[in-house]
Amino acid sequence: MDYKWTSERDAEAVKILTDDASLNKDRRYYHVREKFDLIEVAGVRRVRRKRDQRIMAVVDSFHSIIRDMHVASGHKGETKTHKKIMEHYSNITMADVCEEVIFDHPALTRRKIAAQNLKSQADRMVTRGKGILPPLKVGDNVLVPIPSVDRGRGDAANLLSVIIEENDGKFRIATKEGILSTWLERNSLAATEYCSLTTADVQNLKNEYTLQELVRLGSVGTGQGYRRCTCRTNCTSKKCTCKKNDMMCNSACHPGRSCQNV
């Protein structure tokens, strides 16, 4: 109720408290005279609540009051600003203070500007990248880099695929084994002149797979399941992964160290 202490309501309260003869002495008249009184501040009559002896602030002046008190408190945050306000004003709540201090604080303004600048820089990088990378369309063959941890020792470093859909700069690809379940950005794809896949080759595919699953399905071996050890000894005990699986160590195992499991 006090939050809506508008300038019209304040002017009406002043008239009532000055006992203006033109007003009807209704319920509101007696309520105002019971709860409020008048004081003079810098030559201006202000309405004061009797209960706490503090001034009723007009809603239109909330912004200036809160900012002035925030500066007077030394920019020490919402709690101390509200405490400073409550020394003089009765109807400015903590929520009002938080809204003004949080959204209008100079530090947050600078933070917003920094965020906008970062977004602008990112947009420029995307635009520049689109200009550098050749455009792609549905039906083009592309290569998708395969992380070393997701491929076997004898597998290719890239996954050959064909673009089957494009939407807002993102591409959906498919291989002979199935469709990739995620959409990829342009910078995740490399154009290739080796064109062995067409959309007709994959049009009947329905199953979707992750990149790791597609790599495993198209692997010449068993996918990333190649074993190797990193032993620091001579690989003579079952602690060695290769010896435990009745395999001989290979060139990928513990490079530069002696080994008896060969």
PDB file of C-alpha atoms in Angstrom:
ATOM      1  CA  MET A   1       0.000   0.000   0.000  1.00  0.00           C
ATOM      2  CA  ASP A   2       2.768   2.435   0.976  1.00  0.00           C
ATOM      3  CA  TYR A   3       4.694   1.524  -2.169  1.00  0.00           C
ATOM      4  CA  LYS A   4       2.080   3.346  -4.247  1.00  0.00           C
ATOM      5  CA  TRP A   5       2.507   6.636  -2.424  1.00  0.00           C
ATOM      6  CA  THR A   6       2.129   8.675  -5.595  1.00  0.00           C
ATOM      7  CA  SER A   7       2.399  12.435  -5.966  1.00  0.00           C
ATOM      8  CA  GLU A   8      -1.421  12.636  -6.170  1.00  0.00           C
ATOM      9  CA  ARG A   9      -1.829  10.726  -2.954  1.00  0.00           C
ATOM     10  CA  ASP A  10       0.845  12.857  -1.283  1.00  0.00           C
ATOM     11  CA  ALA A  11      -0.911  16.091  -2.364  1.00  0.00           C
ATOM     12  CA  GLU A  12      -4.221  14.742  -1.046  1.00  0.00           C
ATOM     13  CA  ALA A  13      -2.636  13.871   2.311  1.00  0.00           C
ATOM     14  CA  VAL A  14      -1.198  17.395   2.582  1.00  0.00           C
ATOM     15  CA  LYS A  15      -4.671  18.882   2.029  1.00  0.00           C
ATOM     16  CA  ILE A  16      -6.191  16.632   4.663  1.00  0.00           C
ATOM     17  CA  LEU A  17      -3.500  17.408   7.213  1.00  0.00           C
ATOM     18  CA  THR A  18      -3.883  21.163   6.613  1.00  0.00           C
ATOM     19  CA  ASP A  19      -7.623  20.727   7.335  1.00  0.00           C
ATOM     20  CA  ASP A  20      -8.781  21.919   3.937  1.00  0.00           C
ATOM     21  CA  ALA A  21     -12.488  22.769   4.297  1.00  0.00           C
ATOM     22  CA  SER A  22     -13.275  21.599   0.741  1.00  0.00           C
ATOM     23  CA  LEU A  23     -12.600  17.941   1.576  1.00  0.00           C
ATOM     24  CA  ASN A  24     -15.216  15.446   2.675  1.00  0.00           C
ATOM     25  CA  LYS A  25     -14.549  14.003   6.095  1.00  0.00           C
ATOM     26  CA  ASP A  26     -14.844  10.392   5.063  1.00  0.00           C
ATOM     27  CA  ARG A  27     -13.061   7.257   6.233  1.00  0.00           C
ATOM     28  CA  ARG A  28      -9.893   8.077   4.332  1.00  0.00           C
ATOM     29  CA  TYR A  29      -9.830  11.576   5.825  1.00  0.00           C
ATOM     30  CA  TYR A  30      -9.763  10.240   9.386  1.00  0.00           C
ATOM     31  CA  HIS A  31      -7.285   7.475   8.473  1.00  0.00           C
ATOM     32  CA  VAL A  32      -4.756   9.989   7.129  1.00  0.00           C
ATOM     33  CA  ARG A  33      -5.130  12.304  10.134  1.00  0.00           C
ATOM     34  CA  GLU A  34      -4.681   9.361  12.492  1.00  0.00           C
ATOM     35  CA  LYS A  35      -1.607   7.848  10.819  1.00  0.00           C
ATOM     36  CA  PHE A  36       0.272  10.874   9.442  1.00  0.00           C
ATOM     37  CA  ASP A  37       1.278  14.433  10.246  1.00  0.00           C
ATOM     38  CA  LEU A  38       3.104  17.289   8.467  1.00  0.00           C
ATOM     39  CA  ILE A  39       6.636  18.558   8.878  1.00  0.00           C
ATOM     40  CA  GLU A  40       8.523  21.233   6.983  1.00  0.00           C
ATOM     41  CA  VAL A  41      11.769  20.246   5.261  1.00  0.00           C
ATOM     42  CA  ALA A  42      13.758  22.995   3.504  1.00  0.00           C
ATOM     43  CA  GLY A  43      10.630  25.103   3.219  1.00  0.00           C
ATOM     44  CA  VAL A  44       8.549  22.222   1.767  1.00  0.00           C
ATOM     45  CA  ARG A  45       5.727  20.517   3.648  1.00  0.00           C
ATOM     46  CA  ARG A  46       6.236  16.758   3.769  1.00  0.00           C
ATOM     47  CA  VAL A  47       4.014  13.958   5.017  1.00  0.00           C
ATOM     48  CA  ARG A  48       5.462  11.996   7.938  1.00  0.00           C
ATOM     49  CA  ARG A  49       4.271   8.712   9.379  1.00  0.00           C
ATOM     50  CA  LYS A  50       3.546   9.051  13.078  1.00  0.00           C
ATOM     51  CA  ARG A  51       4.494   5.462  13.888  1.00  0.00           C
ATOM     52  CA  ASP A  52       8.182   5.763  13.007  1.00  0.00           C
ATOM     53  CA  GLN A  53       8.522   9.547  12.571  1.00  0.00           C
ATOM     54  CA  ARG A  54       9.905   9.129   9.036  1.00  0.00           C
ATOM     55  CA  ILE A  55       8.952  10.852   5.781  1.00  0.00           C
ATOM     56  CA  MET A  56       6.749   9.232   3.146  1.00  0.00           C
ATOM     57  CA  ALA A  57       8.704   9.256  -0.111  1.00  0.00           C
ATOM     58  CA  VAL A  58       6.828   9.788  -3.372  1.00  0.00           C
ATOM     59  CA  VAL A  59       7.262   6.927  -5.841  1.00  0.00           C
ATOM     60  CA  ASP A  60       8.556   9.271  -8.547  1.00  0.00           C
ATOM     61  CA  SER A  61      11.450  10.311  -6.297  1.00  0.00           C
ATOM     62  CA  PHE A  62      12.560   6.782  -5.343  1.00  0.00           C
ATOM     63  CA  HIS A  63      15.310   6.699  -7.956  1.00  0.00           C
ATOM     64  CA  SER A  64      16.994   9.949  -6.926  1.00  0.00           C
ATOM     65  CA  ILE A  65      16.653   9.198  -3.209  1.00  0.00           C
ATOM     66  CA  ILE A  66      18.176   5.732  -3.503  1.00  0.00           C
ATOM     67  CA  ARG A  67      21.042   6.913  -5.689  1.00  0.00           C
ATOM     68  CA  ASP A  68      21.839   9.826  -3.356  1.00  0.00           C
ATOM     69  CA  MET A  69      21.774   7.568  -0.297  1.00  0.00           C
ATOM     70  CA  HIS A  70      23.857   4.939  -2.072  1.00  0.00           C
ATOM     71  CA  VAL A  71      26.529   7.535  -2.791  1.00  0.00           C
ATOM     72  CA  ALA A  72      26.264   8.882   0.771  1.00  0.00           C
ATOM     73  CA  SER A  73      26.849   5.383   2.150  1.00  0.00           C
ATOM     74  CA  GLY A  74      30.056   5.097   0.138  1.00  0.00           C
ATOM     75  CA  HIS A  75      28.716   2.582  -2.410  1.00  0.00           C
ATOM     76  CA  LYS A  76      28.662  -0.080   0.307  1.00  0.00           C
ATOM     77  CA  GLY A  77      25.882  -2.239  -1.056  1.00  0.00           C
ATOM     78  CA  GLU A  78      22.146  -2.710  -0.731  1.00  0.00           C
ATOM     79  CA  THR A  79      21.947  -3.406   3.017  1.00  0.00           C
ATOM     80  CA  LYS A  80      23.853  -0.331   4.165  1.00  0.00           C
ATOM     81  CA  THR A  81      22.130   1.838   1.559  1.00  0.00           C
ATOM     82  CA  HIS A  82      18.715   0.700   2.814  1.00  0.00           C
ATOM     83  CA  LYS A  83      19.787   1.285   6.410  1.00  0.00           C
ATOM     84  CA  LYS A  84      20.792   4.839   5.480  1.00  0.00           C
ATOM     85  CA  ILE A  85      17.464   5.396   3.729  1.00  0.00           C
ATOM     86  CA  MET A  86      15.462   4.103   6.700  1.00  0.00           C
ATOM     87  CA  GLU A  87      16.941   6.835   8.852  1.00  0.00           C
ATOM     88  CA  HIS A  88      14.829   9.361   6.913  1.00  0.00           C
ATOM     89  CA  TYR A  89      12.188   7.606   4.787  1.00  0.00           C
ATOM     90  CA  SER A  90       9.475   5.151   5.788  1.00  0.00           C
ATOM     91  CA  ASN A  91       8.197   3.452   2.643  1.00  0.00           C
ATOM     92  CA  ILE A  92      11.264   2.569   0.526  1.00  0.00           C
ATOM     93  CA  THR A  93      11.714  -1.191   0.752  1.00  0.00           C
ATOM     94  CA  MET A  94      14.796  -3.354   0.405  1.00  0.00           C
ATOM     95  CA  ALA A  95      13.457  -4.630  -2.929  1.00  0.00           C
ATOM     96  CA  ASP A  96      13.376  -1.063  -4.273  1.00  0.00           C
ATOM     97  CA  VAL A  97      16.972  -0.523  -3.176  1.00  0.00           C
ATOM     98  CA  CYS A  98      18.185  -3.791  -4.723  1.00  0.00           C
ATOM     99  CA  GLU A  99      16.546  -2.964  -8.045  1.00  0.00           C
ATOM    100  CA  GLU A 100      18.209   0.433  -8.264  1.00  0.00           C
ATOM    101  CA  VAL A 101      21.618  -0.476  -6.838  1.00  0.00           C
ATOM    102  CA  ILE A 102      22.033  -3.758  -8.716  1.00  0.00           C
ATOM    103  CA  PHE A 103      20.913  -2.602 -12.133  1.00  0.00           C
ATOM    104  CA  ASP A 104      22.334   0.918 -12.040  1.00  0.00           C
ATOM    105  CA  HIS A 105      25.645   0.340 -10.255  1.00  0.00           C
ATOM    106  CA  PRO A 106      28.612   1.685 -12.280  1.00  0.00           C
ATOM    107  CA  ALA A 107      30.519  -1.589 -11.905  1.00  0.00           C
ATOM    108  CA  LEU A 108      27.646  -3.554 -13.410  1.00  0.00           C
ATOM    109  CA  THR A 109      27.313  -1.023 -16.204  1.00  0.00           C
ATOM    110  CA  ARG A 110      30.960  -1.588 -17.075  1.00  0.00           C
ATOM    111  CA  ARG A 111      30.388  -5.340 -16.861  1.00  0.00           C
ATOM    112  CA  LYS A 112      27.491  -5.109 -19.325  1.00  0.00           C
ATOM    113  CA  ILE A 113      29.634  -3.073 -21.717  1.00  0.00           C
ATOM    114  CA  ALA A 114      32.417  -5.671 -21.449  1.00  0.00           C
ATOM    115  CA  ALA A 115      29.938  -8.478 -22.212  1.00  0.00           C
ATOM    116  CA  GLN A 116      28.632  -6.587 -25.243  1.00  0.00           C
ATOM    117  CA  ASN A 117      32.184  -6.037 -26.488  1.00  0.00           C
ATOM    118  CA  LEU A 118      32.976  -9.754 -26.110  1.00  0.00           C
ATOM    119  CA  LYS A 119      29.836 -10.668 -28.039  1.00  0.00           C
ATOM    120  CA  SER A 120      30.744  -8.214 -30.800  1.00  0.00           C
ATOM    121  CA  GLN A 121      34.240  -9.691 -31.000  1.00  0.00           C
ATOM    122  CA  ALA A 122      32.815 -13.226 -31.200  1.00  0.00           C
ATOM    123  CA  ASP A 123      30.421 -12.168 -33.967  1.00  0.00           C
ATOM    124  CA  ARG A 124      33.304 -10.658 -35.918  1.00  0.00           C
ATOM    125  CA  MET A 125      35.325 -13.867 -35.535  1.00  0.00           C
ATOM    126  CA  VAL A 126      32.396 -15.966 -36.786  1.00  0.00           C
ATOM    127  CA  THR A 127      31.870 -13.642 -39.746  1.00  0.00           C
ATOM    128  CA  ARG A 128      35.577 -13.691 -40.585  1.00  0.00           C
ATOM    129  CA  GLY A 129      35.654 -17.487 -40.267  1.00  0.00           C
ATOM    130  CA  LYS A 130      32.749 -17.871 -42.655  1.00  0.00           C
ATOM    131  CA  GLY A 131      34.606 -15.717 -45.161  1.00  0.00           C
ATOM    132  CA  ILE A 132      37.803 -17.783 -44.872  1.00  0.00           C
ATOM    133  CA  LEU A 133      36.225 -21.247 -44.983  1.00  0.00           C
ATOM    134  CA  PRO A 134      34.733 -22.317 -48.322  1.00  0.00           C
ATOM    135  CA  PRO A 135      30.940 -22.703 -48.277  1.00  0.00           C
ATOM    136  CA  LEU A 136      29.403 -26.162 -48.033  1.00  0.00           C
ATOM    137  CA  LYS A 137      26.108 -27.515 -49.299  1.00  0.00           C
ATOM    138  CA  VAL A 138      24.018 -30.662 -49.050  1.00  0.00           C
ATOM    139  CA  GLY A 139      25.697 -33.503 -50.926  1.00  0.00           C
ATOM    140  CA  ASP A 140      29.285 -32.351 -50.329  1.00  0.00           C
ATOM    141  CA  ASN A 141      31.778 -34.833 -48.883  1.00  0.00           C
ATOM    142  CA  VAL A 142      33.518 -33.615 -45.740  1.00  0.00           C
ATOM    143  CA  LEU A 143      36.056 -34.864 -43.219  1.00  0.00           C
ATOM    144  CA  VAL A 144      35.398 -34.819 -39.475  1.00  0.00           C
ATOM    145  CA  PRO A 145      38.541 -34.986 -37.295  1.00  0.00           C
ATOM    146  CA  ILE A 146      38.531 -37.986 -34.957  1.00  0.00           C
ATOM    147  CA  PRO A 147      40.195 -37.478 -31.549  1.00  0.00           C
ATOM    148  CA  SER A 148      43.111 -39.854 -31.022  1.00  0.00           C
ATOM    149  CA  VAL A 149      41.436 -41.348 -27.948  1.00  0.00           C
ATOM    150  CA  ASP A 150      38.411 -42.378 -30.014  1.00  0.00           C
ATOM    151  CA  ARG A 151      40.144 -44.273 -32.816  1.00  0.00           C
ATOM    152  CA  GLY A 152      42.205 -47.413 -33.124  1.00  0.00           C
ATOM    153  CA  ARG A 153      45.835 -47.520 -34.112  1.00  0.00           C
ATOM    154  CA  GLY A 154      45.073 -48.521 -37.684  1.00  0.00           C
ATOM    155  CA  ASP A 155      42.105 -46.214 -38.214  1.00  0.00           C
ATOM    156  CA  ALA A 156      42.007 -43.024 -40.261  1.00  0.00           C
ATOM    157  CA  ALA A 157      42.428 -39.702 -38.524  1.00  0.00           C
ATOM    158  CA  ASN A 158      39.280 -38.310 -40.176  1.00  0.00           C
ATOM    159  CA  LEU A 159      35.770 -39.613 -40.694  1.00  0.00           C
ATOM    160  CA  LEU A 160      34.607 -39.402 -44.314  1.00  0.00           C
ATOM    161  CA  SER A 161      30.967 -38.329 -44.480  1.00  0.00           C
ATOM    162  CA  VAL A 162      28.397 -36.562 -46.622  1.00  0.00           C
ATOM    163  CA  ILE A 163      26.225 -33.574 -45.710  1.00  0.00           C
ATOM    164  CA  ILE A 164      22.532 -34.506 -45.663  1.00  0.00           C
ATOM    165  CA  GLU A 165      21.006 -31.409 -44.045  1.00  0.00           C
ATOM    166  CA  GLU A 166      21.836 -27.764 -43.406  1.00  0.00           C
ATOM    167  CA  ASN A 167      20.074 -25.431 -41.017  1.00  0.00           C
ATOM    168  CA  ASP A 168      21.186 -21.940 -39.971  1.00  0.00           C
ATOM    169  CA  GLY A 169      24.883 -22.563 -40.560  1.00  0.00           C
ATOM    170  CA  LYS A 170      24.870 -26.014 -38.936  1.00  0.00           C
ATOM    171  CA  PHE A 171      25.254 -29.306 -40.774  1.00  0.00           C
ATOM    172  CA  ARG A 172      24.071 -32.856 -40.313  1.00  0.00           C
ATOM    173  CA  ILE A 173      26.261 -35.579 -41.731  1.00  0.00           C
ATOM    174  CA  ALA A 174      26.055 -39.295 -42.432  1.00  0.00           C
ATOM    175  CA  THR A 175      28.490 -42.101 -43.198  1.00  0.00           C
ATOM    176  CA  LYS A 176      27.966 -45.563 -44.682  1.00  0.00           C
ATOM    177  CA  GLU A 177      27.349 -46.870 -41.173  1.00  0.00           C
ATOM    178  CA  GLY A 178      24.744 -44.348 -40.027  1.00  0.00           C
ATOM    179  CA  ILE A 179      23.803 -40.747 -39.241  1.00  0.00           C
ATOM    180  CA  LEU A 180      25.663 -38.590 -36.738  1.00  0.00           C
ATOM    181  CA  SER A 181      23.275 -37.730 -33.911  1.00  0.00           C
ATOM    182  CA  THR A 182      24.549 -34.173 -33.416  1.00  0.00           C
ATOM    183  CA  TRP A 183      24.681 -31.131 -35.708  1.00  0.00           C
ATOM    184  CA  LEU A 184      28.121 -29.704 -36.446  1.00  0.00           C
ATOM    185  CA  GLU A 185      29.348 -26.158 -36.993  1.00  0.00           C
ATOM    186  CA  ARG A 186      31.130 -25.188 -40.200  1.00  0.00           C
ATOM    187  CA  ASN A 187      34.523 -24.968 -38.476  1.00  0.00           C
ATOM    188  CA  SER A 188      34.214 -28.638 -37.406  1.00  0.00           C
ATOM    189  CA  LEU A 189      34.148 -29.811 -41.015  1.00  0.00           C
ATOM    190  CA  ALA A 190      36.898 -29.919 -43.617  1.00  0.00           C
ATOM    191  CA  ALA A 191      36.015 -29.926 -47.305  1.00  0.00           C
ATOM    192  CA  THR A 192      37.554 -32.701 -49.392  1.00  0.00           C
ATOM    193  CA  GLU A 193      37.924 -33.363 -53.125  1.00  0.00           C
ATOM    194  CA  TYR A 194      37.631 -37.105 -52.522  1.00  0.00           C
ATOM    195  CA  CYS A 195      33.939 -37.726 -53.230  1.00  0.00           C
ATOM    196  CA  SER A 196      32.952 -41.347 -52.703  1.00  0.00           C
ATOM    197  CA  LEU A 197      29.679 -40.794 -50.834  1.00  0.00           C
ATOM    198  CA  THR A 198      26.443 -39.357 -52.151  1.00  0.00           C
ATOM    199  CA  THR A 199      23.148 -38.624 -50.472  1.00  0.00           C
ATOM    200  CA  ALA A 200      21.681 -41.571 -52.374  1.00  0.00           C
ATOM    201  CA  ASP A 201      24.117 -43.889 -50.553  1.00  0.00           C
ATOM    202  CA  VAL A 202      22.798 -42.858 -47.154  1.00  0.00           C
ATOM    203  CA  GLN A 203      19.157 -42.003 -47.862  1.00  0.00           C
ATOM    204  CA  ASN A 204      17.888 -45.288 -46.431  1.00  0.00           C
ATOM    205  CA  LEU A 205      19.813 -44.974 -43.184  1.00  0.00           C
ATOM    206  CA  LYS A 206      17.662 -44.408 -40.118  1.00  0.00           C
ATOM    207  CA  ASN A 207      19.890 -45.181 -37.139  1.00  0.00           C
ATOM    208  CA  GLU A 208      21.700 -42.352 -35.384  1.00  0.00           C
ATOM    209  CA  TYR A 209      25.020 -42.770 -33.608  1.00  0.00           C
ATOM    210  CA  THR A 210      27.529 -40.696 -31.688  1.00  0.00           C
ATOM    211  CA  LEU A 211      30.891 -39.908 -33.277  1.00  0.00           C
ATOM    212  CA  GLN A 212      32.603 -42.599 -31.170  1.00  0.00           C
ATOM    213  CA  GLU A 213      30.056 -45.213 -32.291  1.00  0.00           C
ATOM    214  CA  LEU A 214      30.442 -44.306 -35.977  1.00  0.00           C
ATOM    215  CA  VAL A 215      34.219 -44.548 -35.672  1.00  0.00           C
ATOM    216  CA  ARG A 216      33.941 -47.975 -34.056  1.00  0.00           C
ATOM    217  CA  LEU A 217      31.499 -49.237 -36.711  1.00  0.00           C
ATOM    218  CA  GLY A 218      33.808 -48.124 -39.523  1.00  0.00           C
ATOM    219  CA  SER A 219      37.028 -49.259 -37.860  1.00  0.00           C
ATOM    220  CA  VAL A 220      39.353 -51.700 -39.601  1.00  0.00           C
ATOM    221  CA  GLY A 221      39.854 -53.376 -36.250  1.00  0.00           C
ATOM    222  CA  THR A 222      37.834 -53.146 -33.073  1.00  0.00           C
ATOM    223  CA  GLY A 223      37.818 -49.388 -32.731  1.00  0.00           C
ATOM    224  CA  GLN A 224      39.748 -47.845 -29.888  1.00  0.00           C
ATOM    225  CA  GLY A 225      40.227 -51.235 -28.272  1.00  0.00           C
ATOM    226  CA  TYR A 226      43.923 -51.624 -29.151  1.00  0.00           C
ATOM    227  CA  ARG A 227      45.865 -52.466 -26.026  1.00  0.00           C
ATOM    228  CA  ARG A 228      49.207 -51.088 -25.003  1.00  0.00           C
ATOM    229  CA  CYS A 229      51.038 -50.751 -21.732  1.00  0.00           C
ATOM    230  CA  THR A 230      52.941 -47.981 -20.040  1.00  0.00           C
ATOM    231  CA  CYS A 231      55.072 -50.123 -17.786  1.00  0.00           C
ATOM    232  CA  ARG A 232      58.221 -48.719 -16.216  1.00  0.00           C
ATOM    233  CA  THR A 233      59.662 -52.158 -15.514  1.00  0.00           C
ATOM    234  CA  ASN A 234      60.560 -55.030 -17.893  1.00  0.00           C
ATOM    235  CA  CYS A 235      56.944 -56.243 -18.424  1.00  0.00           C
ATOM    236  CA  THR A 236      57.650 -59.559 -16.690  1.00  0.00           C
ATOM    237  CA  SER A 237      54.581 -59.705 -14.440  1.00  0.00           C
ATOM    238  CA  LYS A 238      50.837 -59.746 -14.935  1.00  0.00           C
ATOM    239  CA  LYS A 239      50.763 -56.071 -13.973  1.00  0.00           C
ATOM    240  CA  CYS A 240      51.651 -55.449 -17.606  1.00  0.00           C
ATOM    241  CA  THR A 241      48.448 -55.060 -19.646  1.00  0.00           C
ATOM    242  CA  CYS A 242      49.951 -56.727 -22.687  1.00  0.00           C
ATOM    243  CA  LYS A 243      51.333 -59.753 -20.816  1.00  0.00           C
ATOM    244  CA  LYS A 244      48.093 -60.150 -18.888  1.00  0.00           C
ATOM    245  CA  ASN A 245      46.205 -60.467 -22.197  1.00  0.00           C
ATOM    246  CA  ASP A 246      48.846 -62.808 -23.705  1.00  0.00           C
ATOM    247  CA  MET A 247      50.021 -60.131 -26.129  1.00  0.00           C
ATOM    248  CA  MET A 248      53.496 -58.961 -26.980  1.00  0.00           C
ATOM    249  CA  CYS A 249      54.400 -55.363 -26.418  1.00  0.00           C
ATOM    250  CA  ASN A 250      54.577 -53.155 -29.491  1.00  0.00           C
ATOM    251  CA  SER A 251      56.206 -49.900 -30.493  1.00  0.00           C
ATOM    252  CA  ALA A 252      53.413 -47.896 -28.858  1.00  0.00           C
ATOM    253  CA  CYS A 253      54.239 -49.345 -25.444  1.00  0.00           C
ATOM    254  CA  HIS A 254      56.581 -47.575 -23.023  1.00  0.00           C
ATOM    255  CA  PRO A 255      58.799 -45.952 -25.703  1.00  0.00           C
ATOM    256  CA  GLY A 256      62.480 -45.799 -24.844  1.00  0.00           C
ATOM    257  CA  ARG A 257      62.340 -48.486 -22.135  1.00  0.00           C
ATOM    258  CA  SER A 258      63.675 -52.034 -22.151  1.00  0.00           C
ATOM    259  CA  CYS A 259      61.144 -54.874 -22.370  1.00  0.00           C
ATOM    260  CA  GLN A 260      61.234 -58.673 -22.070  1.00  0.00           C
ATOM    261  CA  ASN A 261      57.736 -59.203 -23.456  1.00  0.00           C
ATOM    262  CA  VAL A 262      58.742 -59.115 -27.110  1.00  0.00           C
TER     263      VAL A 262
END
